[in-house]
Backbone as ProteinMPNN parsed JSONL, in Angstrom:
{"seq_chain_A": "LARGIRASQMIQLAKKYNPDVKYTGYDVFDTKDSNWHRLVGNGKKVESKSIIEKKLKILTNNINLVQGMTSETLWPNPIKADYVWLDGDHRLDSIRKDFDALKESKVIVFDDYYSTGEHDGFHIEKYGCNKIVETLNENEIFISPETKELPNVKIVFWSKDIVLINKLRNCLTNRDEIKKYLSL", "coords_chain_A": {"N_chain_A": [[-2.027, -7.303, 12.182], [-2.193, -9.858, 9.919], [-5.065, -12.142, 9.422], [-6.52, -10.046, 9.426], [-8.799, -9.929, 10.448], [-9.211, -8.741, 12.579], [-8.683, -6.049, 12.283], [-11.137, -6.144, 10.463], [-13.267, -6.47, 12.564], [-13.444, -3.418, 13.997], [-13.44, -2.3, 12.278], [-15.921, -2.181, 11.525], [-17.038, -1.909, 13.691], [-15.99, 0.965, 14.357], [-17.866, 1.939, 12.3], [-20.335, 1.904, 12.915], [-20.775, 4.669, 14.097], [-19.359, 6.575, 12.487], [-19.199, 6.557, 10.218], [-16.732, 7.576, 7.671], [-14.122, 5.895, 7.96], [-11.351, 5.66, 8.75], [-9.058, 3.973, 8.418], [-5.988, 2.401, 8.747], [-2.643, -0.234, 8.44], [0.101, -1.541, 9.682], [1.839, -4.263, 9.085], [4.171, -6.768, 8.62], [2.826, -8.856, 6.563], [2.906, -11.829, 4.748], [5.688, -11.936, 4.0], [7.82, -13.296, 5.324], [8.988, -15.86, 7.183], [8.144, -19.313, 8.686], [9.528, -19.242, 10.998], [10.889, -16.949, 11.567], [8.117, -15.546, 12.812], [7.946, -17.37, 14.787], [9.894, -16.609, 16.12], [9.594, -13.967, 16.643], [6.962, -13.537, 17.943], [4.511, -14.435, 17.787], [1.891, -16.277, 16.196], [0.254, -16.978, 14.917], [-1.876, -17.584, 11.425], [-0.588, -16.369, 8.708], [-1.716, -13.611, 6.236], [-2.124, -12.698, 2.63], [-1.31, -8.816, 1.745], [-2.483, -8.662, 0.19], [-4.677, -10.644, 0.295], [-6.18, -9.675, 2.64], [-6.208, -6.518, 2.064], [-9.007, -6.862, 0.289], [-10.282, -8.534, 2.203], [-11.131, -5.907, 3.934], [-11.019, -3.695, 2.379], [-14.702, -4.165, 1.447], [-15.909, -3.687, 3.765], [-14.881, -0.584, 3.878], [-14.136, 1.532, 1.74], [-11.366, 3.052, 2.109], [-8.768, 2.898, 2.925], [-5.595, 1.812, 4.024], [-2.798, 0.353, 3.836], [0.171, -0.754, 4.984], [3.275, -2.521, 3.783], [5.912, -4.388, 5.695], [9.103, -3.937, 8.055], [8.346, -2.62, 11.125], [10.369, -1.398, 11.963], [11.038, 0.327, 8.994], [8.991, 1.225, 8.587], [7.38, 3.0, 9.987], [8.358, 3.676, 12.259], [10.586, 5.531, 11.881], [8.486, 7.189, 10.35], [6.916, 8.655, 12.514], [2.985, 8.388, 13.359], [-0.203, 10.021, 13.546], [-3.099, 8.849, 15.739], [-7.095, 7.869, 16.187], [-7.106, 5.483, 16.862], [-5.246, 2.864, 18.346], [-4.368, -0.313, 17.804], [-2.037, -2.118, 18.36], [-0.111, -5.132, 17.844], [2.147, -6.504, 17.074], [4.96, -8.176, 15.902], [5.989, -9.286, 19.131], [8.179, -8.893, 20.643], [10.132, -7.11, 23.506], [11.876, -4.498, 23.141], [10.354, -3.811, 20.188], [8.163, -3.265, 20.565], [8.125, -1.034, 22.163], [8.961, 0.808, 20.591], [7.366, 0.975, 18.411], [5.02, 2.219, 19.912], [6.849, 4.447, 20.804], [6.12, 5.799, 18.317], [3.843, 6.434, 18.147], [2.544, 7.159, 20.096], [1.285, 9.972, 20.535], [-1.445, 9.497, 19.406], [-4.284, 9.528, 19.875], [-5.474, 7.317, 21.711], [-4.324, 4.208, 22.538], [-3.842, 0.929, 22.308], [-2.756, -1.818, 23.561], [-2.305, -5.417, 23.127], [-0.873, -8.175, 24.576], [-0.44, -8.143, 27.7], [1.688, -10.325, 29.98], [-0.076, -11.314, 32.537], [0.584, -13.724, 34.281], [3.711, -13.277, 33.882], [4.464, -14.556, 31.341], [3.525, -16.603, 29.367], [2.925, -19.167, 26.803], [5.91, -19.599, 26.235], [7.109, -16.631, 26.034], [8.903, -14.391, 27.966], [8.085, -11.65, 29.996], [10.382, -10.273, 30.224], [11.955, -9.901, 27.619], [9.646, -9.995, 26.158], [6.429, -8.648, 25.376], [4.099, -6.395, 26.67], [4.071, -5.285, 29.176], [6.795, -4.292, 30.872], [6.487, -1.959, 29.601], [4.639, -1.223, 29.813], [4.379, -0.832, 32.925], [6.071, 2.025, 32.68], [4.16, 3.675, 32.53], [1.702, 6.233, 33.164], [-0.156, 5.349, 36.011], [-2.643, 6.692, 35.88], [-3.665, 7.051, 33.741], [-3.927, 4.339, 31.986], [-5.522, 1.189, 31.405], [-6.316, -2.073, 32.379], [-7.255, -4.757, 31.131], [-9.691, -7.086, 31.688], [-9.487, -10.08, 32.868], [-10.139, -12.936, 30.499], [-12.154, -15.8, 28.764], [-10.975, -17.547, 27.085], [-8.034, -16.579, 26.793], [-6.812, -16.78, 29.264], [-4.431, -15.414, 30.65], [-3.505, -13.542, 29.463], [-4.04, -10.091, 28.732], [-5.673, -7.163, 27.243], [-4.237, -3.679, 27.46], [-5.24, -0.87, 27.904], [-4.944, 2.739, 26.929], [-3.853, 6.098, 27.168], [-3.594, 9.896, 27.545], [-5.775, 11.711, 28.09], [-7.617, 11.177, 30.824], [-9.923, 11.002, 31.704], [-11.697, 10.104, 29.3], [-9.845, 6.234, 29.531], [-11.584, 6.439, 31.988], [-14.099, 6.062, 31.494], [-13.581, 4.327, 30.092], [-12.71, 1.892, 31.861], [-15.299, 1.926, 32.91], [-16.594, 0.521, 32.029], [-15.845, -1.066, 30.571], [-15.542, -2.602, 32.961], [-18.249, -3.487, 33.666], [-20.844, -5.013, 33.495], [-23.96, -4.379, 32.64], [-23.387, -2.127, 30.927], [-21.53, -3.505, 29.144], [-23.034, -5.117, 27.387], [-24.632, -3.521, 26.728], [-23.151, -1.748, 25.004], [-22.591, -3.875, 23.337], [-24.958, -4.496, 22.242], [-24.948, -2.382, 20.613]], "CA_chain_A": [[-2.899, -7.888, 10.991], [-1.755, -11.985, 10.201], [-5.864, -12.526, 8.785], [-7.578, -8.831, 9.163], [-9.846, -10.408, 11.22], [-9.612, -7.408, 14.473], [-8.831, -4.873, 11.265], [-12.546, -5.83, 10.437], [-13.956, -5.603, 13.584], [-12.676, -2.805, 14.582], [-13.476, -1.01, 11.907], [-17.478, -2.748, 12.085], [-17.536, -0.735, 15.546], [-16.244, 2.184, 13.809], [-18.91, 2.678, 11.445], [-20.812, 2.482, 13.908], [-20.373, 6.362, 15.06], [-18.478, 7.422, 11.888], [-18.852, 6.051, 8.413], [-16.236, 8.102, 6.852], [-13.55, 5.472, 8.927], [-10.359, 5.048, 7.919], [-8.226, 2.54, 8.499], [-4.063, 2.244, 8.177], [-2.505, -1.185, 9.474], [0.513, -1.172, 9.529], [1.925, -5.354, 8.98], [4.791, -7.701, 6.952], [1.986, -9.804, 6.3], [3.18, -12.834, 3.929], [6.563, -11.928, 4.152], [8.706, -13.886, 6.308], [9.098, -17.034, 7.256], [6.9, -19.155, 10.449], [11.125, -18.742, 11.948], [10.463, -15.459, 11.892], [6.965, -15.205, 13.289], [8.091, -17.453, 16.311], [10.546, -15.488, 16.726], [8.454, -12.437, 17.435], [5.418, -13.825, 19.174], [3.646, -14.119, 16.463], [1.305, -17.422, 16.648], [-0.97, -16.912, 14.228], [-1.787, -17.462, 10.393], [-0.463, -15.053, 7.824], [-2.138, -13.538, 4.983], [-0.719, -11.412, 2.165], [-1.182, -7.897, 1.402], [-3.899, -8.743, -0.973], [-6.178, -10.578, 0.981], [-6.549, -8.62, 3.474], [-6.923, -5.189, 1.989], [-9.898, -6.819, -0.105], [-11.652, -8.295, 3.604], [-11.365, -5.007, 4.317], [-11.793, -2.82, 1.079], [-15.359, -4.843, 1.14], [-16.145, -2.357, 4.408], [-15.142, 1.23, 3.537], [-12.559, 1.964, 0.67], [-10.376, 3.891, 2.739], [-7.802, 1.677, 3.415], [-4.28, 2.183, 3.675], [-1.722, -0.945, 4.622], [1.723, -0.546, 4.896], [4.049, -3.786, 3.984], [7.108, -4.484, 5.873], [8.895, -4.052, 8.948], [7.799, -1.25, 11.648], [11.405, -0.196, 12.082], [11.357, 1.064, 8.04], [7.726, 2.353, 7.531], [6.486, 3.337, 11.024], [9.505, 4.355, 13.281], [11.4, 6.875, 11.052], [7.62, 8.419, 10.203], [5.612, 8.659, 13.29], [1.844, 9.34, 13.116], [-1.192, 9.996, 15.259], [-4.044, 8.149, 15.212], [-7.676, 8.602, 16.959], [-7.363, 4.662, 18.171], [-4.078, 2.257, 17.592], [-4.251, -1.893, 18.396], [-0.183, -2.428, 18.667], [-0.046, -6.003, 17.641], [3.026, -7.128, 15.75], [5.53, -7.859, 16.178], [5.75, -9.105, 20.402], [9.187, -8.275, 21.282], [9.556, -6.05, 24.342], [12.177, -3.358, 22.018], [10.125, -3.38, 19.339], [6.878, -2.79, 20.804], [8.602, 0.429, 23.053], [8.993, 2.173, 19.781], [6.202, 1.451, 18.079], [4.865, 2.833, 20.825], [6.946, 5.537, 20.677], [5.943, 6.305, 16.616], [2.657, 6.309, 17.931], [2.394, 7.927, 21.562], [0.513, 11.411, 20.002], [-2.677, 9.72, 19.335], [-5.391, 9.681, 21.213], [-5.969, 5.469, 22.436], [-3.601, 3.109, 21.789], [-4.342, -0.281, 22.932], [-1.44, -2.271, 23.79], [-2.247, -6.515, 23.215], [0.639, -9.103, 24.312], [-0.027, -8.19, 28.074], [0.959, -11.085, 30.556], [-0.666, -11.675, 33.757], [1.264, -14.21, 34.815], [4.814, -13.2, 33.47], [4.881, -14.883, 30.817], [3.06, -16.579, 28.342], [3.85, -20.112, 26.089], [7.283, -19.938, 27.116], [7.655, -15.724, 26.311], [8.669, -13.514, 29.104], [8.535, -10.384, 30.075], [12.01, -9.838, 30.143], [12.196, -10.209, 26.061], [8.467, -10.011, 25.362], [5.234, -8.18, 25.388], [3.879, -5.057, 26.731], [4.165, -5.215, 30.762], [8.059, -3.77, 31.32], [6.332, -0.73, 28.308], [3.045, -0.093, 31.221], [4.63, -0.399, 33.954], [6.832, 3.137, 33.165], [2.922, 4.501, 32.409], [1.911, 7.204, 34.706], [-1.158, 4.373, 36.288], [-4.176, 7.254, 36.076], [-3.274, 6.147, 31.5], [-3.935, 3.123, 31.818], [-6.311, 0.356, 32.134], [-5.979, -3.037, 31.982], [-8.302, -5.614, 30.874], [-9.969, -7.934, 32.49], [-8.871, -11.56, 32.356], [-10.441, -13.377, 29.363], [-12.049, -17.589, 29.308], [-9.929, -17.916, 26.043], [-6.749, -16.563, 27.502], [-7.175, -15.813, 30.752], [-3.337, -14.97, 31.457], [-3.285, -12.458, 27.936], [-4.715, -9.283, 28.337], [-4.731, -5.869, 27.503], [-3.614, -2.848, 28.19], [-6.116, 0.913, 27.019], [-3.89, 3.948, 27.112], [-4.52, 7.327, 26.205], [-3.456, 10.472, 27.838], [-7.37, 11.247, 28.263], [-7.96, 10.331, 31.788], [-11.635, 10.699, 30.962], [-11.902, 8.478, 28.589], [-9.55, 6.027, 30.876], [-11.996, 5.706, 33.35], [-14.938, 5.869, 30.613], [-13.359, 2.64, 28.914], [-12.513, 1.247, 32.668], [-16.52, 1.867, 33.474], [-17.965, 0.189, 29.679], [-14.882, -2.594, 30.277], [-15.358, -3.779, 34.163], [-19.179, -2.904, 34.115], [-21.711, -6.105, 32.723], [-25.071, -4.033, 31.713], [-22.254, -1.644, 30.193], [-21.11, -4.163, 28.233], [-23.869, -5.207, 26.532], [-25.29, -2.032, 25.954], [-22.211, -1.656, 24.029], [-22.75, -4.984, 21.808], [-26.583, -4.44, 21.378], [-25.639, -1.374, 19.31]], "C_chain_A": [[-2.911, -9.643, 10.246], [-3.892, -11.734, 9.208], [-6.997, -11.417, 8.388], [-8.577, -9.019, 9.824], [-10.309, -9.396, 12.395], [-9.805, -6.584, 13.197], [-10.527, -5.117, 11.14], [-13.323, -5.936, 11.402], [-14.307, -3.808, 14.213], [-13.041, -1.728, 14.023], [-15.328, -1.259, 11.518], [-18.241, -1.784, 12.942], [-17.306, 0.368, 14.912], [-17.25, 2.916, 13.188], [-19.839, 2.949, 12.087], [-21.896, 4.007, 14.078], [-20.153, 7.305, 14.032], [-18.916, 6.347, 10.666], [-17.917, 6.286, 7.576], [-14.441, 7.478, 8.285], [-12.34, 5.618, 7.88], [-9.157, 4.339, 8.339], [-6.187, 2.19, 7.822], [-3.846, 0.751, 8.752], [-1.191, -0.856, 8.543], [1.65, -3.187, 9.435], [3.044, -6.02, 8.223], [4.062, -8.996, 6.273], [2.377, -11.004, 5.905], [4.642, -12.988, 3.695], [8.269, -12.383, 4.43], [7.794, -14.779, 6.784], [8.002, -17.525, 8.819], [8.283, -19.219, 11.533], [11.093, -17.725, 12.867], [9.38, -15.08, 12.865], [7.352, -15.484, 14.779], [9.264, -16.617, 16.908], [10.111, -14.188, 17.962], [7.198, -13.096, 18.005], [5.314, -14.622, 18.385], [2.721, -15.614, 15.975], [0.629, -18.004, 15.392], [-1.062, -16.892, 12.102], [-1.628, -16.626, 10.082], [-1.257, -14.693, 6.799], [-1.8, -12.943, 4.705], [-1.568, -11.012, 2.327], [-2.795, -8.093, 1.457], [-4.501, -8.665, -0.439], [-6.857, -10.388, 1.789], [-7.133, -7.453, 3.026], [-8.55, -5.942, 0.623], [-11.044, -7.383, 1.269], [-11.969, -7.272, 3.494], [-11.958, -3.711, 3.467], [-13.245, -2.754, 1.162], [-16.202, -3.437, 3.004], [-16.293, -1.004, 4.231], [-13.076, 0.748, 2.366], [-11.248, 2.776, 1.049], [-9.709, 3.301, 4.054], [-6.4, 1.79, 3.369], [-3.231, 0.683, 4.13], [-0.513, -1.007, 3.741], [2.192, -1.854, 5.346], [5.672, -3.343, 4.507], [7.436, -3.854, 7.138], [8.939, -2.447, 9.433], [9.368, 0.012, 11.78], [11.83, 1.033, 10.661], [10.354, 2.058, 8.06], [7.824, 3.063, 8.909], [7.552, 4.315, 12.108], [10.186, 5.745, 12.991], [9.886, 8.177, 10.318], [6.771, 8.018, 11.42], [4.302, 9.025, 12.941], [1.518, 9.686, 14.086], [-1.89, 9.687, 14.672], [-5.339, 7.986, 16.273], [-7.547, 6.738, 17.685], [-6.063, 4.097, 17.661], [-4.448, 0.487, 18.355], [-3.663, -1.822, 17.779], [-0.428, -3.576, 18.797], [0.446, -6.637, 16.781], [3.671, -8.291, 16.538], [6.172, -8.082, 18.096], [6.874, -8.36, 21.357], [9.466, -7.304, 21.766], [10.516, -4.668, 23.617], [11.027, -2.971, 20.466], [8.438, -2.433, 19.653], [6.891, -1.305, 21.145], [9.009, 1.144, 21.111], [8.212, 2.268, 19.041], [5.43, 2.388, 18.829], [5.665, 4.372, 20.353], [6.766, 6.417, 19.498], [4.185, 6.891, 16.608], [2.034, 6.34, 19.063], [1.852, 9.638, 20.604], [-1.118, 11.035, 19.597], [-3.542, 9.92, 20.748], [-5.562, 8.187, 22.155], [-5.058, 4.682, 21.766], [-3.925, 2.067, 22.93], [-3.325, -1.244, 23.086], [-2.274, -4.353, 24.21], [-0.435, -7.285, 23.766], [0.385, -8.349, 26.474], [0.114, -9.171, 29.254], [1.011, -10.749, 31.747], [0.142, -12.555, 34.982], [3.159, -14.369, 34.75], [5.335, -13.963, 32.206], [4.433, -15.577, 29.822], [3.318, -17.697, 26.983], [5.562, -19.985, 26.058], [7.754, -17.924, 26.463], [7.747, -15.204, 27.451], [8.7, -12.297, 29.375], [9.389, -9.501, 29.708], [11.89, -9.266, 29.01], [10.589, -9.462, 25.443], [6.702, -9.015, 25.635], [5.359, -6.721, 26.088], [4.557, -4.715, 28.458], [5.911, -4.273, 30.97], [7.483, -2.139, 30.971], [5.262, 0.269, 29.99], [3.27, -0.028, 32.013], [5.735, 0.851, 34.399], [5.918, 4.41, 32.959], [2.179, 4.942, 33.392], [0.297, 6.233, 34.584], [-2.779, 5.296, 35.884], [-4.243, 6.764, 33.597], [-3.589, 5.496, 31.452], [-5.694, 2.493, 32.183], [-6.044, -0.985, 31.615], [-6.902, -4.467, 32.179], [-8.71, -6.255, 31.911], [-9.628, -9.367, 32.111], [-9.607, -12.092, 31.2], [-11.1, -15.022, 29.697], [-11.029, -17.95, 28.068], [-8.311, -17.952, 26.354], [-6.418, -15.322, 28.241], [-5.766, -14.635, 31.787], [-2.795, -13.92, 30.615], [-3.818, -11.423, 28.756], [-4.006, -7.936, 28.034], [-4.925, -4.736, 27.655], [-4.31, -0.986, 27.753], [-4.4, 1.515, 27.429], [-4.217, 5.393, 26.691], [-3.938, 8.801, 27.924], [-5.178, 11.47, 28.728], [-7.467, 10.543, 29.91], [-9.241, 10.08, 31.887], [-12.304, 9.974, 30.275], [-11.625, 6.695, 28.854], [-10.49, 5.34, 31.433], [-13.367, 5.454, 32.594], [-14.822, 4.487, 29.82], [-13.263, 1.389, 29.695], [-13.871, 0.873, 33.149], [-17.17, 0.412, 32.815], [-17.453, -1.066, 30.012], [-15.524, -4.163, 31.46], [-16.854, -3.867, 34.187], [-20.524, -3.629, 33.391], [-22.759, -5.505, 31.974], [-23.98, -3.047, 31.29], [-22.275, -2.189, 29.072], [-21.897, -4.608, 27.671], [-24.505, -4.284, 26.39], [-24.641, -1.815, 24.717], [-22.381, -2.757, 22.869], [-23.791, -4.749, 21.489], [-26.132, -3.007, 19.843], [-25.228, -1.724, 17.991]], "O_chain_A": [[-3.911, -10.36, 10.267], [-3.805, -11.006, 8.219], [-7.923, -11.521, 7.584], [-9.411, -8.114, 9.792], [-11.406, -9.296, 12.945], [-10.973, -6.338, 12.895], [-11.232, -4.288, 11.715], [-14.396, -5.387, 11.153], [-15.318, -3.33, 14.726], [-13.109, -0.603, 14.518], [-15.918, -0.22, 11.22], [-19.327, -1.206, 12.967], [-18.323, 1.038, 14.733], [-17.533, 4.101, 13.362], [-20.342, 4.071, 12.037], [-23.102, 4.246, 14.14], [-20.461, 8.491, 14.158], [-18.622, 5.155, 10.76], [-17.863, 5.516, 6.617], [-13.878, 8.21, 9.099], [-12.355, 5.671, 6.65], [-8.229, 5.137, 8.474], [-5.603, 1.882, 6.783], [-4.728, 0.357, 9.516], [-1.113, -0.321, 7.438], [2.567, -2.926, 10.213], [2.926, -5.865, 7.008], [4.604, -9.894, 5.629], [2.25, -11.721, 6.897], [5.003, -14.062, 3.216], [9.359, -12.016, 3.991], [6.566, -14.768, 6.874], [7.41, -16.809, 9.627], [8.098, -19.242, 12.75], [11.183, -17.551, 14.082], [9.694, -14.292, 13.757], [7.291, -14.692, 15.719], [9.37, -16.118, 18.029], [10.208, -13.794, 19.124], [6.646, -12.343, 18.808], [6.08, -15.58, 18.279], [3.306, -16.019, 14.971], [0.523, -19.171, 15.016], [-0.266, -16.154, 11.52], [-2.164, -15.678, 10.656], [-1.657, -15.715, 6.241], [-1.123, -12.186, 5.4], [-2.574, -11.577, 2.757], [-3.75, -7.866, 2.2], [-5.135, -7.652, -0.147], [-8.024, -10.772, 1.871], [-8.284, -7.158, 3.348], [-9.073, -4.96, 0.096], [-12.185, -6.953, 1.436], [-13.08, -7.125, 2.983], [-12.923, -2.988, 3.715], [-13.656, -1.6, 1.031], [-16.962, -2.486, 2.823], [-17.317, -0.33, 4.336], [-11.962, 0.226, 2.335], [-10.307, 3.031, 0.297], [-9.872, 3.224, 5.272], [-6.053, 1.891, 2.192], [-3.483, 0.295, 5.271], [-0.253, -1.186, 2.551], [1.967, -2.398, 6.427], [6.406, -2.461, 4.063], [6.525, -3.204, 7.65], [9.282, -1.451, 8.797], [9.525, 1.232, 11.745], [12.481, 2.069, 10.792], [10.473, 3.246, 7.76], [8.637, 3.981, 8.802], [7.354, 5.449, 12.543], [10.27, 6.743, 13.707], [10.009, 9.349, 9.964], [5.968, 7.091, 11.314], [4.238, 10.001, 12.193], [2.108, 9.805, 15.159], [-1.933, 9.84, 13.451], [-4.912, 7.938, 17.427], [-7.844, 6.597, 18.871], [-5.604, 4.625, 16.648], [-4.781, 0.414, 19.538], [-3.952, -1.541, 16.616], [-1.055, -3.757, 19.84], [-0.137, -7.249, 15.886], [3.221, -9.042, 17.403], [6.807, -7.109, 18.504], [6.719, -7.618, 22.327], [9.314, -6.296, 21.075], [9.82, -3.657, 23.524], [11.069, -1.892, 19.875], [7.893, -1.446, 19.159], [6.093, -0.474, 20.711], [9.367, 2.319, 21.029], [7.95, 3.408, 18.657], [5.189, 3.457, 18.268], [5.11, 5.234, 19.673], [7.141, 7.589, 19.523], [3.517, 7.437, 15.73], [1.019, 5.661, 19.214], [2.816, 10.147, 20.031], [-1.959, 11.925, 19.469], [-3.461, 10.257, 21.929], [-5.789, 8.269, 23.362], [-5.041, 4.52, 20.546], [-4.188, 2.3, 24.11], [-3.039, -1.404, 21.899], [-2.7, -4.592, 25.34], [0.704, -6.975, 23.417], [1.505, -7.896, 26.708], [-0.939, -9.276, 29.883], [1.895, -10.017, 32.192], [0.293, -12.242, 36.163], [3.806, -15.238, 35.336], [6.55, -14.014, 32.014], [5.079, -15.162, 28.859], [3.916, -17.178, 26.041], [6.088, -20.965, 25.529], [8.981, -17.833, 26.444], [6.787, -15.394, 28.198], [9.635, -11.732, 28.807], [9.318, -8.415, 29.131], [11.699, -8.051, 29.071], [10.477, -8.635, 24.539], [6.163, -9.39, 26.676], [6.379, -6.032, 26.101], [5.464, -3.912, 28.679], [5.593, -3.185, 31.451], [7.799, -1.195, 31.696], [5.196, 1.312, 30.64], [2.638, 0.848, 32.603], [6.223, 1.007, 35.519], [6.259, 5.589, 33.054], [1.942, 4.272, 34.397], [-0.373, 6.24, 33.551], [-3.831, 4.7, 35.653], [-4.932, 6.285, 32.697], [-3.999, 5.498, 30.291], [-6.625, 2.98, 32.823], [-5.574, -1.099, 30.483], [-7.125, -5.046, 33.242], [-8.199, -6.08, 33.017], [-9.524, -9.662, 30.92], [-9.77, -11.029, 30.6], [-10.696, -15.568, 30.723], [-10.212, -18.827, 28.348], [-7.543, -18.908, 26.24], [-6.099, -14.134, 28.186], [-5.803, -13.819, 32.708], [-1.731, -13.385, 30.926], [-4.185, -11.931, 29.815], [-2.861, -7.524, 28.218], [-6.053, -4.536, 28.105], [-3.567, -0.1, 27.329], [-3.349, 1.071, 27.892], [-4.957, 5.583, 25.725], [-3.987, 8.467, 29.107], [-5.301, 11.667, 29.937], [-7.363, 9.321, 30.015], [-9.662, 8.954, 32.153], [-13.308, 9.315, 30.545], [-12.503, 5.866, 28.62], [-10.537, 4.113, 31.52], [-13.942, 4.485, 33.088], [-15.644, 3.828, 29.183], [-13.455, 0.264, 29.232], [-13.99, -0.206, 33.731], [-18.008, -0.407, 33.191], [-18.135, -2.085, 29.902], [-15.766, -5.365, 31.349], [-17.025, -4.662, 35.111], [-21.259, -2.89, 32.737], [-22.817, -5.803, 30.781], [-23.097, -3.875, 31.512], [-22.822, -1.713, 28.078], [-21.281, -4.643, 26.606], [-25.24, -4.482, 25.423], [-25.2, -1.705, 23.626], [-22.306, -2.49, 21.669], [-23.919, -4.709, 20.265], [-26.646, -2.781, 18.748], [-25.649, -1.089, 17.024]]}, "name": "protein", "num_of_chains": 1, "seq": "LARGIRASQMIQLAKKYNPDVKYTGYDVFDTKDSNWHRLVGNGKKVESKSIIEKKLKILTNNINLVQGMTSETLWPNPIKADYVWLDGDHRLDSIRKDFDALKESKVIVFDDYYSTGEHDGFHIEKYGCNKIVETLNENEIFISPETKELPNVKIVFWSKDIVLINKLRNCLTNRDEIKKYLSL"}
């Protein structure tokens, strides 16, 4: 959740389709020092749970922010969600275990797929989702196109619903579809 920016964007978009959005976020928030954040591949400024909660409650009161390591909060208590944005601890083993605890969800988006095999000194042997994505059925994934801001870091959409993955692929690779969805 770092600063709650992506969470805010996701809630705003989801509310266009469903006014009763329920958001659950797992994070260590500001309980770890900068050395720990560097170790796990997080280069973003991190805010407290209470600050992020205030930002998100403006959008919906149905917010549940779970503070702590996912090894203690999520892994022992797997959940199922409609949409998951998986972007916390960037270490491969942590991403794999987060995915295992969430794999019954409808759509999971993996952040930090390194198209060159590394990013900012973090190599795919220990960081990013590349090694996990390699094990998934290729019909169940869509790797995003590159962006201007971070051309070597992509996101990967995964779902057992192949029709949904194909719709996402079409939407995110077809400029007319992108414009249509951005104007909603």
